[in-house]
Amino acid sequence: MEKFTITITREFGSLGRSIAKELSRELGVEFYDRDIVEEVAKQLNLPVSTVSDEEEKSKHSFLPRMFPLGTDETYIQDIIFDVQKGIILDLARKSSCILVGRCSDYLLEKEKNNINIFVYAPYEKRLENCVNTLGMTESEAKRMIVSVDKARNAYHKKYAGYLPGDPEHKNLMIDSSLLGVTGTAKLIAEIVNQLYGES
Amino acid sequence: MEKFTITITREFGSLGRSIAKELSRELGVEFYDRDIVEEVAKQLNLPVSTVSDEEEKSKHSFLPRMFPLGTDETYIQDIIFDVQKGIILDLARKSSCILVGRCSDYLLEKEKNNINIFVYAPYEKRLENCVNTLGMTESEAKRMIVSVDKARNAYHKKYAGYLPGDPEHKNLMIDSSLLGVTGTAKLIAEIVNQLYGES
């Protein structure tokens, strides 16, 4: 099989991460998500918790503590993004893999054998997934859907210049409630096999 | 196999119609596109050419001639839409089929076993398709992409209340340049078989 990369950008509660995980098993290649956070933390010599899910936060409460001399937040977020970018490009160029979120769609769009996928779902299904699969209370789920979507949109817009669900930058956009986690992962695996498998 | 419907909404030059045609062969069910226009013309007792591709026109040049007493254009377009709606719902309820354009995504969204698909492609690929597959000159293709997209967007927005490429009303959105006409049709056929085939 040729070397390839898949990026998965997702709406909160659409189970995009679970799909990436299952796809990783299906194709026998790594998927990277929070591992990227750990690597960023290591390279910047910061605790993981302070870098954690930069993409999903609208505020950076750690910053005044970490940078007491008043370095501005945007600047620090830019440094984190730059380090993250280097890690994503390194991972993608080293071997076939699946990358979840963190503007990897934007970073890899021009790379050879890359497929950009957006996973979404109707609001009611996302709510159901949050409660039944991710174990949240309904009110917590409602709050998280709004706040994480908003933070991810802002983050993506800032660094990629477009919204995460823009078809112009995606090769496939799929409602995960159509085929479920396993069905969606199998469908994506089939596309990969068709494009990069032995013929 | 259970009864099902597939609607295909497409960007001009994305080869969505060719995909529908190949999918129809693949699944052994009818696909409807211009046949709908013919049926509308029959029911309204108008020449086919006058009803033709109402969705893709920004002006209705025939109307002053057909309705010399000054009946307004919007009203006539609404009549055509209503007749078309009845035909689409009839076809969809009678047997499994594939419907191309004409707000069928909006009309069938709430029906059982319906999948709404949006077919798109990057501008350069659409231009290439128009020239190499649809036999247009490059300047004709450029003009058509702009004008047909604009007309379809306006038509869809008017009758469905949202743009044709809105993920909220689509179960799958696919860039046809990823797998080509045959590959995309096969992928959709697999989804249909997985969901509605004998298990």
Coordinates of C-alpha atoms in Angstrom, one line a residue:
Chain A
M1 CA 0.0 0.0 0.0
E2 CA 1.2 3.5 -0.8
K3 CA 1.8 5.9 2.1
F4 CA -1.2 8.1 2.8
T5 CA -2.7 10.4 5.4
I6 CA -6.3 10.9 6.5
T7 CA -7.3 14.0 8.5
I8 CA -10.5 13.9 10.5
T9 CA -12.1 17.2 11.4
R10 CA -15.3 16.8 13.5
E11 CA -18.2 18.4 15.2
F12 CA -18.3 17.9 18.9
G13 CA -20.4 14.8 19.7
S14 CA -20.3 13.4 16.2
L15 CA -18.0 10.6 17.4
G16 CA -15.3 11.6 14.9
R17 CA -12.6 10.5 17.3
S18 CA -14.1 7.1 17.8
I19 CA -14.3 6.7 14.0
A20 CA -10.6 7.7 13.7
K21 CA -9.8 5.0 16.4
E22 CA -11.7 2.3 14.6
L23 CA -10.3 3.3 11.2
S24 CA -6.8 3.1 12.7
R25 CA -7.5 -0.5 13.7
E26 CA -9.1 -1.3 10.4
L27 CA -6.2 0.1 8.4
G28 CA -3.4 -0.9 10.8
V29 CA -1.9 2.6 11.0
E30 CA -1.5 5.0 13.9
F31 CA -4.0 7.7 14.7
Y32 CA -2.9 10.9 16.5
D33 CA -5.0 13.1 18.6
R34 CA -4.0 13.8 22.2
D35 CA -0.5 12.4 21.5
I36 CA 0.1 15.6 19.7
V37 CA -0.6 17.6 22.8
E38 CA 1.8 15.5 24.8
E39 CA 4.6 16.0 22.2
V40 CA 3.9 19.8 22.2
A41 CA 4.1 19.9 26.0
K42 CA 7.4 18.0 25.8
Q43 CA 8.9 20.3 23.2
L44 CA 7.8 23.4 25.0
N45 CA 8.7 22.0 28.4
L46 CA 5.2 22.7 29.8
P47 CA 2.8 20.3 31.7
V48 CA 0.5 18.4 29.4
S49 CA -2.5 19.9 31.2
T50 CA -1.5 23.4 30.2
V51 CA -1.3 22.7 26.5
S52 CA -4.2 20.3 26.5
D53 CA -6.9 20.8 23.9
E54 CA -5.9 24.3 23.0
E55 CA -8.2 23.9 20.0
E56 CA -11.3 23.4 22.3
K57 CA -10.7 26.2 24.8
S58 CA -11.9 29.7 24.4
K59 CA -9.8 31.0 27.3
H60 CA -6.2 30.2 28.3
S61 CA -6.4 30.3 32.1
F62 CA -2.9 28.9 32.5
L63 CA -1.2 31.7 30.7
P64 CA -0.9 34.4 33.4
R65 CA 0.6 31.8 35.7
M66 CA 3.0 30.3 33.1
F67 CA 4.1 33.6 31.7
P68 CA 3.9 36.0 34.6
L69 CA 5.7 38.8 32.7
G70 CA 2.6 39.5 30.7
T71 CA 3.4 37.9 27.3
D72 CA 0.2 38.2 25.4
E73 CA -2.1 35.2 25.0
T74 CA -2.3 35.3 21.2
Y75 CA 1.5 35.2 21.0
I76 CA 1.6 32.1 23.2
Q77 CA -1.2 30.3 21.3
D78 CA 0.8 31.0 18.1
I79 CA 3.9 29.4 19.5
I80 CA 1.9 26.3 20.5
F81 CA 0.3 26.2 17.0
D82 CA 3.8 26.4 15.4
V83 CA 5.2 23.6 17.4
Q84 CA 2.1 21.5 16.8
K85 CA 2.4 22.2 13.0
G86 CA 5.9 20.9 13.0
I87 CA 4.8 17.7 14.8
I88 CA 1.9 17.1 12.5
L89 CA 4.0 17.6 9.4
D90 CA 6.7 15.3 10.8
L91 CA 4.2 12.5 11.6
A92 CA 2.5 12.8 8.3
R93 CA 5.7 12.6 6.3
K94 CA 7.1 9.7 8.3
S95 CA 4.4 7.1 7.7
S96 CA 0.8 6.6 6.9
C97 CA -1.4 7.9 9.7
I98 CA -4.7 9.4 10.7
L99 CA -4.8 12.8 12.3
V100 CA -7.7 14.2 14.3
G101 CA -8.4 17.9 14.5
R102 CA -5.8 20.7 15.2
C103 CA -6.1 22.1 11.7
S104 CA -4.3 19.0 10.2
D105 CA -6.7 19.3 7.2
Y106 CA -5.2 22.7 6.5
L107 CA -1.7 21.7 7.2
L108 CA -1.8 18.6 4.9
E109 CA -4.2 19.7 2.2
K110 CA -1.4 20.0 -0.4
E111 CA 0.5 16.9 0.6
K112 CA 0.5 13.9 -1.7
N113 CA -2.1 11.1 -0.9
N114 CA -4.0 13.1 1.7
I115 CA -7.7 12.8 2.2
N116 CA -9.5 15.5 4.3
I117 CA -12.7 14.2 6.0
F118 CA -15.3 16.1 8.0
V119 CA -17.5 14.1 10.4
Y120 CA -20.7 15.8 11.5
A121 CA -24.2 14.8 12.7
P122 CA -27.6 16.3 13.3
Y123 CA -27.8 18.1 16.7
E124 CA -30.2 15.6 18.2
K125 CA -27.8 12.7 17.3
R126 CA -24.8 14.5 18.8
L127 CA -26.8 15.1 22.0
E128 CA -27.6 11.4 22.1
N129 CA -24.0 10.4 21.5
C130 CA -22.8 12.7 24.2
V131 CA -25.2 11.2 26.7
N132 CA -25.2 7.5 25.6
T133 CA -21.7 7.0 24.3
L134 CA -19.6 9.7 26.0
G135 CA -21.4 9.5 29.4
M136 CA -22.4 13.2 29.9
T137 CA -25.5 14.6 31.4
E138 CA -27.9 16.2 29.0
S139 CA -27.2 19.7 30.3
E140 CA -23.5 19.2 30.2
A141 CA -23.8 17.9 26.6
K142 CA -25.8 20.9 25.5
R143 CA -23.3 23.3 27.1
M144 CA -20.3 21.4 25.6
I145 CA -21.7 21.2 22.1
V146 CA -22.1 25.0 22.0
S147 CA -18.8 25.9 23.6
V148 CA -16.5 23.4 21.9
D149 CA -18.0 24.0 18.5
K150 CA -17.5 27.7 19.0
A151 CA -13.9 27.3 20.2
R152 CA -13.0 24.9 17.4
N153 CA -14.6 27.2 14.8
A154 CA -12.7 30.2 16.1
Y155 CA -9.4 28.2 16.3
H156 CA -9.8 26.8 12.8
K157 CA -10.8 30.1 11.3
K158 CA -7.8 31.8 13.0
Y159 CA -5.1 29.4 11.8
A160 CA -6.6 27.8 8.6
G161 CA -8.5 30.9 7.5
Y162 CA -11.8 29.0 6.9
L163 CA -14.3 27.1 9.0
P164 CA -13.8 23.4 9.8
G165 CA -16.8 22.3 7.8
D166 CA -16.0 24.1 4.6
P167 CA -16.5 21.6 1.7
E168 CA -13.9 23.5 -0.4
H169 CA -11.2 22.0 1.8
K170 CA -12.7 18.6 2.4
N171 CA -12.8 15.5 0.1
L172 CA -15.6 13.8 2.0
M173 CA -18.1 15.1 4.6
I174 CA -20.2 12.4 6.3
D175 CA -23.0 12.4 8.8
S176 CA -21.9 9.8 11.2
S177 CA -25.4 8.8 12.1
L178 CA -25.9 7.4 8.6
L179 CA -23.6 4.3 9.1
G180 CA -22.5 4.6 12.7
V181 CA -19.0 4.5 14.0
T182 CA -18.1 1.1 12.5
G183 CA -19.9 1.6 9.2
T184 CA -18.3 5.0 8.7
A185 CA -14.8 3.6 9.5
K186 CA -15.3 0.7 7.1
L187 CA -16.4 3.1 4.4
I188 CA -13.4 5.3 4.8
A189 CA -11.1 2.3 4.9
E190 CA -12.6 1.1 1.6
I191 CA -11.8 4.5 0.0
V192 CA -8.3 4.3 1.2
N193 CA -7.9 0.7 -0.1
Q194 CA -9.4 1.7 -3.4
L195 CA -7.0 4.7 -3.8
Y196 CA -3.8 3.5 -2.2
G197 CA -4.1 -0.3 -1.9
E198 CA -2.5 -2.9 -4.1
S199 CA -4.6 -3.1 -7.3
Chain B
M1 CA -33.9 -5.0 -0.5
E2 CA -36.0 -2.4 1.3
K3 CA -37.4 0.5 -0.7
F4 CA -35.2 3.5 -0.6
T5 CA -34.5 6.9 -2.3
I6 CA -31.3 8.7 -3.0
T7 CA -31.3 12.4 -3.8
I8 CA -28.3 13.9 -5.6
T9 CA -27.8 17.6 -5.4
R10 CA -24.7 18.8 -7.3
E11 CA -22.4 21.6 -8.3
F12 CA -22.3 22.4 -12.0
G13 CA -19.5 20.4 -13.6
S14 CA -19.1 18.0 -10.7
L15 CA -20.5 15.2 -12.8
G16 CA -23.3 14.5 -10.3
R17 CA -25.7 13.5 -13.0
S18 CA -23.2 11.0 -14.5
I19 CA -22.7 9.6 -11.0
A20 CA -26.6 9.3 -10.6
K21 CA -26.7 7.5 -14.0
E22 CA -24.0 5.0 -13.1
L23 CA -25.5 4.5 -9.6
S24 CA -28.8 3.7 -11.3
R25 CA -27.1 1.0 -13.3
E26 CA -25.2 -0.3 -10.3
L27 CA -28.4 -0.6 -8.1
G28 CA -30.8 -1.5 -10.9
V29 CA -33.3 1.3 -10.0
E30 CA -34.5 4.3 -12.1
F31 CA -32.9 7.8 -11.9
Y32 CA -35.0 10.8 -12.6
D33 CA -33.7 14.1 -13.8
R34 CA -35.1 15.6 -17.1
D35 CA -37.9 13.1 -17.0
I36 CA -39.4 15.2 -14.3
V37 CA -39.4 18.2 -16.6
E38 CA -41.2 16.2 -19.3
E39 CA -43.9 15.2 -16.8
V40 CA -44.3 18.8 -15.5
A41 CA -44.7 20.0 -19.1
K42 CA -47.3 17.3 -19.8
Q43 CA -49.3 18.1 -16.6
L44 CA -49.3 21.8 -17.3
N45 CA -49.8 21.4 -21.0
L46 CA -46.7 23.4 -21.9
P47 CA -43.9 22.6 -24.3
V48 CA -41.0 20.8 -22.6
S49 CA -38.6 23.6 -23.7
T50 CA -40.5 26.1 -21.7
V51 CA -40.4 24.2 -18.4
S52 CA -36.9 22.9 -19.1
D53 CA -34.4 23.3 -16.3
E54 CA -36.3 25.9 -14.4
E55 CA -33.8 25.3 -11.6
E56 CA -30.9 26.4 -13.8
K57 CA -32.3 29.6 -15.3
S58 CA -32.1 33.0 -13.7
K59 CA -34.6 34.4 -16.2
H60 CA -37.9 33.0 -17.6
S61 CA -37.9 34.4 -21.1
F62 CA -40.9 32.3 -22.2
L63 CA -43.3 33.7 -19.7
P64 CA -44.4 36.9 -21.3
R65 CA -45.2 34.9 -24.4
M66 CA -47.0 32.0 -22.6
F67 CA -48.9 34.2 -20.2
P68 CA -49.5 37.4 -22.1
L69 CA -51.9 38.8 -19.6
G70 CA -49.1 39.7 -17.3
T71 CA -49.3 36.9 -14.7
D72 CA -46.2 37.5 -12.7
E73 CA -43.1 35.2 -13.1
T74 CA -42.8 34.2 -9.5
Y75 CA -46.4 32.9 -9.4
I76 CA -45.7 30.8 -12.5
Q77 CA -42.5 29.4 -11.1
D78 CA -44.4 28.5 -8.0
I79 CA -46.9 26.6 -10.0
I80 CA -44.2 24.7 -11.8
F81 CA -42.5 23.9 -8.4
D82 CA -45.8 22.6 -7.0
V83 CA -46.4 20.3 -9.9
Q84 CA -42.8 19.1 -9.7
K85 CA -43.1 18.5 -6.0
G86 CA -46.1 16.3 -6.6
I87 CA -44.3 14.3 -9.2
I88 CA -41.2 13.9 -7.1
L89 CA -43.2 12.7 -4.1
D90 CA -45.1 10.3 -6.3
L91 CA -42.0 8.8 -7.8
A92 CA -40.3 8.5 -4.5
R93 CA -43.2 6.8 -2.8
K94 CA -43.9 4.3 -5.7
S95 CA -40.5 2.6 -5.8
S96 CA -36.8 2.9 -5.1
C97 CA -35.2 5.5 -7.2
I98 CA -32.5 8.2 -7.5
L99 CA -33.6 11.8 -8.0
V100 CA -31.3 14.5 -9.3
G101 CA -31.7 18.2 -8.3
R102 CA -34.9 20.1 -8.1
C103 CA -34.9 20.4 -4.3
S104 CA -35.7 16.7 -4.1
D105 CA -33.3 16.6 -1.0
Y106 CA -35.7 19.1 0.7
L107 CA -38.8 17.3 -0.4
L108 CA -37.7 13.9 0.7
E109 CA -35.6 14.7 3.8
K110 CA -38.2 13.4 6.2
E111 CA -39.2 10.3 4.2
K112 CA -38.2 6.9 5.4
N113 CA -35.0 5.3 3.9
N114 CA -33.9 8.5 2.1
I115 CA -30.3 9.5 1.7
N116 CA -29.4 13.1 0.7
I117 CA -26.1 13.4 -1.1
F118 CA -24.2 16.5 -2.3
V119 CA -21.7 16.1 -5.1
Y120 CA -19.1 18.8 -5.5
A121 CA -15.6 19.3 -6.8
P122 CA -12.8 21.9 -6.7
Y123 CA -13.3 24.6 -9.3
E124 CA -10.3 23.4 -11.5
K125 CA -11.7 19.9 -11.6
R126 CA -15.2 21.2 -12.6
L127 CA -13.6 23.2 -15.4
E128 CA -11.7 20.1 -16.6
N129 CA -14.9 18.0 -16.5
C130 CA -16.8 20.7 -18.5
V131 CA -14.2 20.7 -21.2
N132 CA -13.1 17.1 -21.3
T133 CA -16.3 15.2 -20.4
L134 CA -19.1 17.6 -21.2
G135 CA -17.4 19.0 -24.4
M136 CA -17.6 22.7 -23.6
T137 CA -15.1 25.3 -24.6
E138 CA -13.2 26.7 -21.6
S139 CA -14.9 30.1 -21.8
E140 CA -18.3 28.6 -22.1
A141 CA -17.5 26.4 -19.1
K142 CA -16.4 29.3 -17.0
R143 CA -19.5 31.2 -17.8
M144 CA -21.8 28.2 -17.1
I145 CA -20.2 27.4 -13.8
V146 CA -20.9 30.9 -12.5
S147 CA -24.4 31.2 -13.9
V148 CA -25.8 27.7 -13.2
D149 CA -24.4 27.7 -9.7
K150 CA -25.9 31.1 -9.0
A151 CA -29.3 30.1 -10.4
R152 CA -29.4 26.7 -8.6
N153 CA -28.4 28.4 -5.3
A154 CA -31.2 31.0 -5.7
Y155 CA -33.7 28.4 -6.7
H156 CA -32.8 26.1 -3.8
K157 CA -32.7 28.9 -1.3
K158 CA -36.1 30.1 -2.5
Y159 CA -37.9 26.7 -2.3
A160 CA -35.9 24.8 0.3
G161 CA -34.9 27.7 2.5
Y162 CA -31.2 26.7 2.5
L163 CA -28.3 26.4 0.1
P164 CA -27.8 23.2 -1.8
G165 CA -24.5 22.4 -0.1
D166 CA -25.7 22.8 3.5
P167 CA -24.4 19.8 5.5
E168 CA -27.3 20.1 7.9
H169 CA -29.5 18.7 5.2
K170 CA -27.1 16.2 3.7
N171 CA -26.1 12.7 4.9
L172 CA -23.0 12.6 2.6
M173 CA -21.1 15.2 0.7
I174 CA -18.4 14.0 -1.6
D175 CA -15.8 15.6 -3.9
S176 CA -16.3 13.6 -7.1
S177 CA -12.6 14.1 -8.0
L178 CA -11.6 11.8 -5.1
L179 CA -12.9 8.5 -6.6
G180 CA -14.2 9.6 -10.1
V181 CA -17.6 8.8 -11.5
T182 CA -17.4 5.1 -11.2
G183 CA -15.7 5.0 -7.9
T184 CA -18.2 7.5 -6.3
A185 CA -21.2 5.5 -7.7
K186 CA -19.8 2.3 -6.3
L187 CA -19.2 3.9 -2.9
I188 CA -22.8 5.1 -2.8
A189 CA -24.1 1.7 -3.9
E190 CA -22.2 0.1 -1.1
I191 CA -23.8 2.4 1.4
V192 CA -27.2 1.6 0.0
N193 CA -26.5 -2.1 0.2
Q194 CA -25.2 -1.9 3.7
L195 CA -28.3 0.0 4.9
Y196 CA -31.1 -1.5 2.9
G197 CA -29.7 -4.7 1.4
E198 CA -30.5 -8.2 2.6
S199 CA -28.3 -8.8 5.6

